[in-house]
Short mmCIF file of C-alpha atoms in Angstrom, two decimals:
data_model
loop_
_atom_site.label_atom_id
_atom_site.label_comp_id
_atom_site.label_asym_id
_atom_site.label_seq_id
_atom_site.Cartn_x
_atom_site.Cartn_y
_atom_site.Cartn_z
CA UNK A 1 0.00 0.00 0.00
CA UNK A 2 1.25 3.89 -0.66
CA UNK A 3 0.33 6.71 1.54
CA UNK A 4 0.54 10.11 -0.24
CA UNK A 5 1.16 13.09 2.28
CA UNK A 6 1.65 16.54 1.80
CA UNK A 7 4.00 18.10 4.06
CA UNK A 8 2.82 21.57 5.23
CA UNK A 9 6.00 23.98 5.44
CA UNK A 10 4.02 26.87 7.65
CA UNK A 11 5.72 27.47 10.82
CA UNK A 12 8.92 26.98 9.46
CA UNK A 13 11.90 29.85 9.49
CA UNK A 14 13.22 28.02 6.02
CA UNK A 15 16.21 26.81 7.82
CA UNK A 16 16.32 22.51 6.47
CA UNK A 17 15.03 20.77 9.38
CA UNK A 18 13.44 23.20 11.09
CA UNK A 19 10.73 22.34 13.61
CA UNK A 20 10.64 19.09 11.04
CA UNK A 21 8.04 16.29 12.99
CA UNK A 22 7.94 13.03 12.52
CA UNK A 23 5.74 11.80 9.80
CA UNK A 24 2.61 9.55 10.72
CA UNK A 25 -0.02 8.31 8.52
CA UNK A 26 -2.45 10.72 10.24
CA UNK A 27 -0.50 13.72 9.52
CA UNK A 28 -2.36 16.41 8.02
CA UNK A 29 -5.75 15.08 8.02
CA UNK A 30 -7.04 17.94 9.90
CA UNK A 31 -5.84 20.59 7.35
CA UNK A 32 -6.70 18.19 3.90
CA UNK A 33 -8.54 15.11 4.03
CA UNK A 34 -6.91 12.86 1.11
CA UNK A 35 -7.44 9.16 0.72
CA UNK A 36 -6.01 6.51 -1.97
CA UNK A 37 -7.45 2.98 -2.89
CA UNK A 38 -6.01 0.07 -4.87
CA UNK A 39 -8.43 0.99 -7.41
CA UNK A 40 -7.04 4.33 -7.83
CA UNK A 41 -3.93 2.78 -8.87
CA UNK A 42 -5.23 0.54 -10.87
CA UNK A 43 -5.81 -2.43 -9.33
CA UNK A 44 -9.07 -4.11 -9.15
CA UNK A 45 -9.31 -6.94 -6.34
CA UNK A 46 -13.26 -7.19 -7.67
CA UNK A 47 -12.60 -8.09 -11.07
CA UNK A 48 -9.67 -10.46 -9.92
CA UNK A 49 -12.67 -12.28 -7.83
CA UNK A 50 -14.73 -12.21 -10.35
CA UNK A 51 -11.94 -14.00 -12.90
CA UNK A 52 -11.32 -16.52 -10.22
CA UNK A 53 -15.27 -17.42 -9.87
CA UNK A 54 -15.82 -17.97 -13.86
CA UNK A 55 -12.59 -20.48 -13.81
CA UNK A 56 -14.03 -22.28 -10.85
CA UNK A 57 -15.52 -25.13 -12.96
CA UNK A 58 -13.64 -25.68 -15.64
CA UNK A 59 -10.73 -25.78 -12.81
CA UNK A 60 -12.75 -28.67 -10.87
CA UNK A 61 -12.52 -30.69 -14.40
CA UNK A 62 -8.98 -31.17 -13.97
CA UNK A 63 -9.02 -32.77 -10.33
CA UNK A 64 -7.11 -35.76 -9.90
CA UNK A 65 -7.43 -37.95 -7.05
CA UNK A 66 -4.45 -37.00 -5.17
CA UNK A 67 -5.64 -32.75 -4.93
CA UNK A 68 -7.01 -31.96 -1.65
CA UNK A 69 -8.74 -29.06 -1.09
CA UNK A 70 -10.57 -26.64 -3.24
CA UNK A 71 -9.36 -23.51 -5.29
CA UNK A 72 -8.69 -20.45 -3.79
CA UNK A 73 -6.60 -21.46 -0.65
CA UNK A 74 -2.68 -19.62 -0.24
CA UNK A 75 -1.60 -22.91 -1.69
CA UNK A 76 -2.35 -26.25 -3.33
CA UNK A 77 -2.10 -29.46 -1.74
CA UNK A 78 -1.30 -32.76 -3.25
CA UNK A 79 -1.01 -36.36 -1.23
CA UNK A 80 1.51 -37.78 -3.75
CA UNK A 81 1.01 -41.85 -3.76
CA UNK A 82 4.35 -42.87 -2.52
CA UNK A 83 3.27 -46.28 -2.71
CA UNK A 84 2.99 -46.89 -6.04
CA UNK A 85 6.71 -46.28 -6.38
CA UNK A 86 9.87 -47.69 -5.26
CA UNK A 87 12.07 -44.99 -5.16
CA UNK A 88 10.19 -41.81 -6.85
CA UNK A 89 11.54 -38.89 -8.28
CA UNK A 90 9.96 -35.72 -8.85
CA UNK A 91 10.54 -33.60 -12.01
CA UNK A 92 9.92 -29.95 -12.50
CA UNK A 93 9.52 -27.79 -15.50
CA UNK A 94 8.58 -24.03 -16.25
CA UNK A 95 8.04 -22.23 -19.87
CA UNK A 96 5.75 -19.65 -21.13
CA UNK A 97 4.40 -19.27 -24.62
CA UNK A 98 6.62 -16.12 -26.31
CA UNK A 99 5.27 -13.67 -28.52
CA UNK A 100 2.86 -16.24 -29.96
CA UNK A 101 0.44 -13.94 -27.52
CA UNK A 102 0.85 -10.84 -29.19
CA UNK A 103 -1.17 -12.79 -32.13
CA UNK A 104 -3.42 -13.95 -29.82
CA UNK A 105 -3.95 -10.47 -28.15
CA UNK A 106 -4.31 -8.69 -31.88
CA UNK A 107 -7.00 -11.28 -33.13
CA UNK A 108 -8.47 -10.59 -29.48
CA UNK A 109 -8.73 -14.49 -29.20
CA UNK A 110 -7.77 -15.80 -25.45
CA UNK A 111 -9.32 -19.26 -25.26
CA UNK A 112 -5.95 -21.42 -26.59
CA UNK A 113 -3.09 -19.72 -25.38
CA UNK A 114 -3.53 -21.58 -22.26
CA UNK A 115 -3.27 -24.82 -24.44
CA UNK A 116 0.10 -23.74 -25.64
CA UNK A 117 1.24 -22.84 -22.42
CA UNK A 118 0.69 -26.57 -20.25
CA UNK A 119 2.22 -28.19 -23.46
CA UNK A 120 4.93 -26.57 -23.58
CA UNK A 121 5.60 -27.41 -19.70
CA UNK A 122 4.15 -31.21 -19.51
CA UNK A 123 6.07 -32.43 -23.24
CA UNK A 124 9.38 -31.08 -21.21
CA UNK A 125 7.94 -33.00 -18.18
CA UNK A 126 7.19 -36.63 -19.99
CA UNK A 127 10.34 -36.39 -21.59
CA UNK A 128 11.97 -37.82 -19.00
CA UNK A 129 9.15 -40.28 -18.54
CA UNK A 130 7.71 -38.38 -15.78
CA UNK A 131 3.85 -38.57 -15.43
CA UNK A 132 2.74 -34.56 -14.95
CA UNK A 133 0.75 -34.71 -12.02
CA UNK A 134 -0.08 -30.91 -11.32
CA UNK A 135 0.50 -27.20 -12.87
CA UNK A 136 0.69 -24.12 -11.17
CA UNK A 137 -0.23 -20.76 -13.85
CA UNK A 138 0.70 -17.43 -13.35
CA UNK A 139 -1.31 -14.03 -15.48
CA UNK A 140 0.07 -10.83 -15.18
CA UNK A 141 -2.35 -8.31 -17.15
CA UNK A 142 -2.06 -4.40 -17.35
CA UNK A 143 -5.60 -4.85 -16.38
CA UNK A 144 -8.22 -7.71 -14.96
CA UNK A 145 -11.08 -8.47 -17.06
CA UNK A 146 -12.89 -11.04 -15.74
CA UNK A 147 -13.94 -12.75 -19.12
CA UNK A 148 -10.80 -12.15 -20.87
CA UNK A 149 -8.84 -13.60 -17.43
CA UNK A 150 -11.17 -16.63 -18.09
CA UNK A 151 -10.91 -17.63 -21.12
CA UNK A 152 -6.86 -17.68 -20.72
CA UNK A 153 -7.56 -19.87 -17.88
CA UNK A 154 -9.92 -22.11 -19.50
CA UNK A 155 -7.55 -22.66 -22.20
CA UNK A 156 -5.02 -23.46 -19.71
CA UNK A 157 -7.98 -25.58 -17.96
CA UNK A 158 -8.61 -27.68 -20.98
CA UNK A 159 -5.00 -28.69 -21.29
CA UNK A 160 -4.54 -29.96 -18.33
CA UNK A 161 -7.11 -31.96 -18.98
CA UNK A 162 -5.43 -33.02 -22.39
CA UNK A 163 -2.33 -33.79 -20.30
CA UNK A 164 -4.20 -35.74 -17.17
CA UNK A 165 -2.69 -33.38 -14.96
CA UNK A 166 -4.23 -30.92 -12.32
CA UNK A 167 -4.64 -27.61 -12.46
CA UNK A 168 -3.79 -27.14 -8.88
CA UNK A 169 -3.94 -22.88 -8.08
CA UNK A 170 -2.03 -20.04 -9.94
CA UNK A 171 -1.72 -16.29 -9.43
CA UNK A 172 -3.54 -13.56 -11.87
CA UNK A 173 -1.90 -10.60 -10.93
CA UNK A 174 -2.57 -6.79 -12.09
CA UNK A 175 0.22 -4.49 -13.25
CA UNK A 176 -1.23 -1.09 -14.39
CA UNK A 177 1.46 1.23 -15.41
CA UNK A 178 3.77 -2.03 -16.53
CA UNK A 179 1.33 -3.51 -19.04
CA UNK A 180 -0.91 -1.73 -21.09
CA UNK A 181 -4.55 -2.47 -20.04
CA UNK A 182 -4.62 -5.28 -23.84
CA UNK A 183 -1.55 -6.86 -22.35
CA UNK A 184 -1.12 -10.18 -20.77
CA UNK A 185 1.53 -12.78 -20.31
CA UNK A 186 1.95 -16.19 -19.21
CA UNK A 187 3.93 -18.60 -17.52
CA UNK A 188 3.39 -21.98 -15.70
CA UNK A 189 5.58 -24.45 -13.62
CA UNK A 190 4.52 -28.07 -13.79
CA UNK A 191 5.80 -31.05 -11.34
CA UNK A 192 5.81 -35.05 -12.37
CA UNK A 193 6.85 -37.50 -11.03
CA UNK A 194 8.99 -40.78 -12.78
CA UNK A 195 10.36 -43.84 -11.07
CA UNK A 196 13.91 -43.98 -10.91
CA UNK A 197 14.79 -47.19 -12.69
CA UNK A 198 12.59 -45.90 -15.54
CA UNK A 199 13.82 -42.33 -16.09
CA UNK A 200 14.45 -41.55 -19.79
CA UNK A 201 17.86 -40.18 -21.09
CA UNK A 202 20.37 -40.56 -23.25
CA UNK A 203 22.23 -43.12 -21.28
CA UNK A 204 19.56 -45.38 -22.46
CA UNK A 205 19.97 -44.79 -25.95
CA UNK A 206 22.00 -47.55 -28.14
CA UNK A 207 23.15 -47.69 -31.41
CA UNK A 208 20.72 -49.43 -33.94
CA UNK A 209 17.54 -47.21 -32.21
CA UNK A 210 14.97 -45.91 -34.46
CA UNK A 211 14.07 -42.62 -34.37
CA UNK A 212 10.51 -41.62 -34.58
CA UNK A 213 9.22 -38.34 -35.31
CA UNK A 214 5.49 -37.61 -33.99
CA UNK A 215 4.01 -34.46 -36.60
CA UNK A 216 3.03 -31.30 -34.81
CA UNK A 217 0.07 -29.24 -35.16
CA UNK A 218 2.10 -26.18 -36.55
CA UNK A 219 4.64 -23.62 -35.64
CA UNK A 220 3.54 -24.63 -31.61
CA UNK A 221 5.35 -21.74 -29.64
CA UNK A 222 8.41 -21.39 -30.59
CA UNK A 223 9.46 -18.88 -33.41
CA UNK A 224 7.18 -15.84 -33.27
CA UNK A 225 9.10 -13.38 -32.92
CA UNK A 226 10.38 -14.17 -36.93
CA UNK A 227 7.42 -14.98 -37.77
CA UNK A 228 5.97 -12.07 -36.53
CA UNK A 229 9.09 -9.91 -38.72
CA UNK A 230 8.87 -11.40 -41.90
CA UNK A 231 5.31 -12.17 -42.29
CA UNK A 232 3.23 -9.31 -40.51
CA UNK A 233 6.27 -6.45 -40.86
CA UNK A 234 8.45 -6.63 -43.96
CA UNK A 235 6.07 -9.19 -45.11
CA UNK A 236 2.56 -6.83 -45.05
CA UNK A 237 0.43 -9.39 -44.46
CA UNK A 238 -2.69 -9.06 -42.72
CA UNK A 239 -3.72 -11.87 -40.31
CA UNK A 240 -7.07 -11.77 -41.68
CA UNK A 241 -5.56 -12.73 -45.05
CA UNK A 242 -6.72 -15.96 -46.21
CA UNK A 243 -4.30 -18.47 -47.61
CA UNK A 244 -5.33 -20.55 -50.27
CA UNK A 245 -2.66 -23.46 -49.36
CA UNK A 246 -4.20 -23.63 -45.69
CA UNK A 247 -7.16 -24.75 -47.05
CA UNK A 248 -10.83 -24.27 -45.98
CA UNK A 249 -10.94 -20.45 -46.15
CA UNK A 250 -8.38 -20.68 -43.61
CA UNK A 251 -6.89 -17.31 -42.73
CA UNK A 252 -2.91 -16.05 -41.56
CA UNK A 253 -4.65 -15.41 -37.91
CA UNK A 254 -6.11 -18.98 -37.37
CA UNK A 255 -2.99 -20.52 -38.82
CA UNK A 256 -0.51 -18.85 -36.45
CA UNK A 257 -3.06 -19.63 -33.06
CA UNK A 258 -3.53 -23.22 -33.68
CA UNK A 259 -2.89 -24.59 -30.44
CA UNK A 260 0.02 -26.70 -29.42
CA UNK A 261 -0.26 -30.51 -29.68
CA UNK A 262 -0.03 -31.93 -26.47
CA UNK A 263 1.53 -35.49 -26.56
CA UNK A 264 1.82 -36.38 -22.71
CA UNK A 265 -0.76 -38.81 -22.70
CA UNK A 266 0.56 -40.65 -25.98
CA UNK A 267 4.12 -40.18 -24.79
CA UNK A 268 3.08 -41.95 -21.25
CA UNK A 269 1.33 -44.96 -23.08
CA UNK A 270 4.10 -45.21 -25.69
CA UNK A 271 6.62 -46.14 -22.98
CA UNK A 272 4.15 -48.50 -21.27
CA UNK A 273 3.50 -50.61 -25.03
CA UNK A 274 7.03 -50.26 -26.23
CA UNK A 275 10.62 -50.32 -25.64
CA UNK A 276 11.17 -46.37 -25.23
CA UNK A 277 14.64 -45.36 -24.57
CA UNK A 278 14.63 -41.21 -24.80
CA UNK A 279 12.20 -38.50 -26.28
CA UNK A 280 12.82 -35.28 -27.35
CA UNK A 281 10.68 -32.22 -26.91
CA UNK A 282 11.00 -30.11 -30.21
CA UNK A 283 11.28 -26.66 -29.12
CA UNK A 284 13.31 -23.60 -29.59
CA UNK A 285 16.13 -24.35 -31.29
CA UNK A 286 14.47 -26.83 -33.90
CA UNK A 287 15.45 -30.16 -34.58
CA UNK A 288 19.13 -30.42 -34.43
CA UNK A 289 18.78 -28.48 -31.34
CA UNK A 290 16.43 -30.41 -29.18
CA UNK A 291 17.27 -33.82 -30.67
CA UNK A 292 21.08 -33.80 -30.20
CA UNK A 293 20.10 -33.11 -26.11
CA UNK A 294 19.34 -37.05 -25.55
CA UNK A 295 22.09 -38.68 -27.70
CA UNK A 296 25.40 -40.20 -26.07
CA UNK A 297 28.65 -38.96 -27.12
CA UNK A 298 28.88 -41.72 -29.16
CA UNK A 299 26.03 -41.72 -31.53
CA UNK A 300 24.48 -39.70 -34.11
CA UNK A 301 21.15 -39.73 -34.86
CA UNK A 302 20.24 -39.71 -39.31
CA UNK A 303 16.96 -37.70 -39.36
CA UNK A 304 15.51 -38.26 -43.57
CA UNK A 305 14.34 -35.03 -44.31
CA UNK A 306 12.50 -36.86 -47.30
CA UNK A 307 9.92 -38.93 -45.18
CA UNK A 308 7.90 -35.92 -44.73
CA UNK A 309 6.44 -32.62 -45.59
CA UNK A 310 6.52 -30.30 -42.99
CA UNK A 311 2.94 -27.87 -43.26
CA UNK A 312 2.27 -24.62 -45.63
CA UNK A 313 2.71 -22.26 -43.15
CA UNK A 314 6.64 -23.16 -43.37
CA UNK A 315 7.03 -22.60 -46.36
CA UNK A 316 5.21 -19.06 -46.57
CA UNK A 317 7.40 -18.11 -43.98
CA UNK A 318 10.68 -19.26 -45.87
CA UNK A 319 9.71 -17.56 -48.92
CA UNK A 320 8.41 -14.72 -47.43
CA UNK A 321 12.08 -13.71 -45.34
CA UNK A 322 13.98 -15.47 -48.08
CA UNK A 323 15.01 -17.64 -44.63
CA UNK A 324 17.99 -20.00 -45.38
CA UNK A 325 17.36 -23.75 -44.55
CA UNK A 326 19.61 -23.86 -41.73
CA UNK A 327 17.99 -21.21 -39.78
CA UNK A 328 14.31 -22.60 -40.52
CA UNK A 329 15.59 -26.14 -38.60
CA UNK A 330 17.34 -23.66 -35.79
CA UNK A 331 13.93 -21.80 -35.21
CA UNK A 332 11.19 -24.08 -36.54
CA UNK A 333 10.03 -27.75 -35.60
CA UNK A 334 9.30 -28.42 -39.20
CA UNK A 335 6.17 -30.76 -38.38
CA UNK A 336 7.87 -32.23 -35.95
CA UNK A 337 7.00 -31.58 -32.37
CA UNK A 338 8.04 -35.20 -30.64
CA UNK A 339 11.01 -37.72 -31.44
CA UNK A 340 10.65 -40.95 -29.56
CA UNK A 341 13.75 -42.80 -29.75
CA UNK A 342 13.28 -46.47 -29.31
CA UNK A 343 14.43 -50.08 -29.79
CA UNK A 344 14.45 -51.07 -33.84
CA UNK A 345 12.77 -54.31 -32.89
CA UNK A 346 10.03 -52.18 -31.23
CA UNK A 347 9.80 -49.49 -33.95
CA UNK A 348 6.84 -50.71 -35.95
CA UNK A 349 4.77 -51.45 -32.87
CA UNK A 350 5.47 -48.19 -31.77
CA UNK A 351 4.33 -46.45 -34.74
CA UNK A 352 1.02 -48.47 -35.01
CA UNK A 353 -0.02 -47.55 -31.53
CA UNK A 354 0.28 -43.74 -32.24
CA UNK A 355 -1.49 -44.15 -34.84
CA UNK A 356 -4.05 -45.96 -32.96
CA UNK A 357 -4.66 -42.69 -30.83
CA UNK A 358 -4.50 -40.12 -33.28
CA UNK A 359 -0.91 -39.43 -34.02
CA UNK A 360 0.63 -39.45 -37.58
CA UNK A 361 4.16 -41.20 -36.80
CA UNK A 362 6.74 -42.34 -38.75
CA UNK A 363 10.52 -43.55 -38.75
CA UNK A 364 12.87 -41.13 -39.77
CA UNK A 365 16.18 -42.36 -39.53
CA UNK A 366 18.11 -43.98 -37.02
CA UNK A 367 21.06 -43.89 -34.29
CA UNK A 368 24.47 -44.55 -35.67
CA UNK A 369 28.08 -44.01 -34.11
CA UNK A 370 29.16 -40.96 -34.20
CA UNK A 371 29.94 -37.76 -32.03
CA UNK A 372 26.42 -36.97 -30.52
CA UNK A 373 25.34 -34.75 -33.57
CA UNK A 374 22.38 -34.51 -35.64
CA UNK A 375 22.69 -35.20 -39.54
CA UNK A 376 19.93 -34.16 -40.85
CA UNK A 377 19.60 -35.99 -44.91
CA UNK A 378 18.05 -35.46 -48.05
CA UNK A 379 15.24 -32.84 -48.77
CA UNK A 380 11.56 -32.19 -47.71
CA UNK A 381 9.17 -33.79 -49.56
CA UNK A 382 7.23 -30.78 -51.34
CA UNK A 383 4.03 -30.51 -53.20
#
């Protein structure tokens, strides 16, 4: 809280101190009655109550078992089932979404971003084989209002639910005077938790493994910023432009806000039906980047370029900033936003039960000696 006070100089014979009093917060009142509120400032605890009441029940739809409690406590409990492990180990992972929500804030469309922002925290999470249990969220807006506050968090809200995971509290918090009153951003931390024996990494990871890519929904989070340069700035495109090779009338805007795929759940039921030895997030810093993270120093991993075609909206970027390969597969997944690295005798099995649920999987290469790079062969398939 700030007090404002005026200190009256009357009395005094201009000499610095003179006849100076200690201040008080009552000081003054009798001469000038002056009050402040929160709201003065800004700052509307109302409207923050009034967020936190519309989330309440899409909020209850992500309950697990193990959250005790209900929302709206200082914090959020959850009895972890120690039992059902030998020796568990709980991981921890925290992201936001970038500048994907400047698109989201221009269109004036709230209701995904959330979706982008628990898969880009649980996909780091089941990487190591951890099962996310709960997510935390955090909202900091220039200013709360209520519908637009819940809509993020129902978007955040349904993918925890596409995740399994709990939605277990979070913090919306007002900055007038930071944020402009159309600003937002976003951030969550997540926690899993993995057995020990069964924690993925590259230690796992043997020569002869197949690599196989799972295809992403899009751009996912990673990027805008570029995207956002050569497509909306030098490029003069309007995100109400629609693009013929989208398809279905599809315009720039819907494109760039299609939500994240989430692939927790597939990820967790992969490594239950198959031999999984590592995954790898896709993320900033492409391919090469993210997939080079779970191989020993004594393996490379061949990724084909040729066994698939990565979506339009790559290729309207490339053209449109004249962007040179390399720095497409250091930005952009390319259509991939999962590699699963497993055994070669487990590789076809693997791909047939992604398929099974929904996930267009393939092989793409495989894990070779080498130094621990990435060699990334031959050339997208086009047309």
């Amino acid at each position: 809280m700030t007090h404002v006070s005026e200190r009256n100089s009357a009395g005094s014979n201009g000499a610095e101190g003179a006849d100076r009093q200690p201040w008080t917060a009552g000081a003054g009142r009798g001469m000038r009655k002056r009050t402040a509120t929160y709201a003065d400032a800004g700052v509307s605890i109302e409207a923050g109550d009034r967020a936190v009441e519309l989330l309440k029940s899409k909020v209850k739809r992500t309950t697990r078992p193990e959250v005790m409690g209900d929302l709206g406590g200082f914090s959020g409990l959850f009895k972890l089932n120690t039992s059902k492990y030998k020796s568990p180990i709980l991981a921890s992972s925290t992201d936001g979404v970038g500048t994907k929500l400047v698109i989201a804030q221009q269109l004036d469309i709230h209701d995904t971003i959330g979706i982008d922002l628990v898969a880009m925290v649980v996909d780091d999470l089941v990487a190591c084989g951890a099962e996310p249990l709960f997510l935390l969220d955090y909202i900091a807006c220039g200013e709360v209002v209520p519908d637009k506050v819940a809509e993020i968090g129902a978007g955040i809200a349904d993918g925890c639910r596409y995740a399994g995971c709990a939605l277990l509290g979070g913090e919306t918090a007002e900055h007038p005077g930071v944020l402009r009153p159309d600003e937002y951003d976003v951030s969550a931390t997540g926690v899993g938790v993995v057995e020990e024996s069964e924690i993925l990494s590259r230690d796992r990871v043997e020569i002869g493994d197949a690599v196989i890519a799972m295809r992403s929904s899009g751009l996912h989070s990673n990027g805008y910023s570029l995207v956002r340069h050569v497509l909306l700035g030098a490029g003069r495109m309007r995100l109400d432009s629609v693009v013929d090779d989208f398809g279905s009338q599809r315009t720039l805007g819907e494109e760039l806000l299609t939500p994240t795929k989430i692939y927790a759940k597939d990820c967790l039921g992969l490594i239950e039906e198959t031999d999984v030895r590592a995954f790898s997030h896709v993320t900033g810093g492409g391919i090469p980047g993210n997939l080079n993270r779970i191989l020993p120093a004594n393996a490379d991993a061949v990724v084909d370029r040729s066994t698939w075609r990565p979506q339009p909206i790559f290729d309207l970027i490339q053209a449109k900033g004249r962007i040179e390969d390399h720095e497409m597969e250091a930005t952009f997944n390319m259509g991939v936003g999962m590699f699963a690295i497993v055994s070669s005798d487990d590789a076809d099995r693997a791909m047939a039960y992604l398929t099974g649920r929904g996930v267009e999987a393939w092989q793409v290469g495989e894990v070779i000696e080498g130094t621990g790079e990435v060699q990334m062969m031959g050339q997208y398939t086009r047309g």
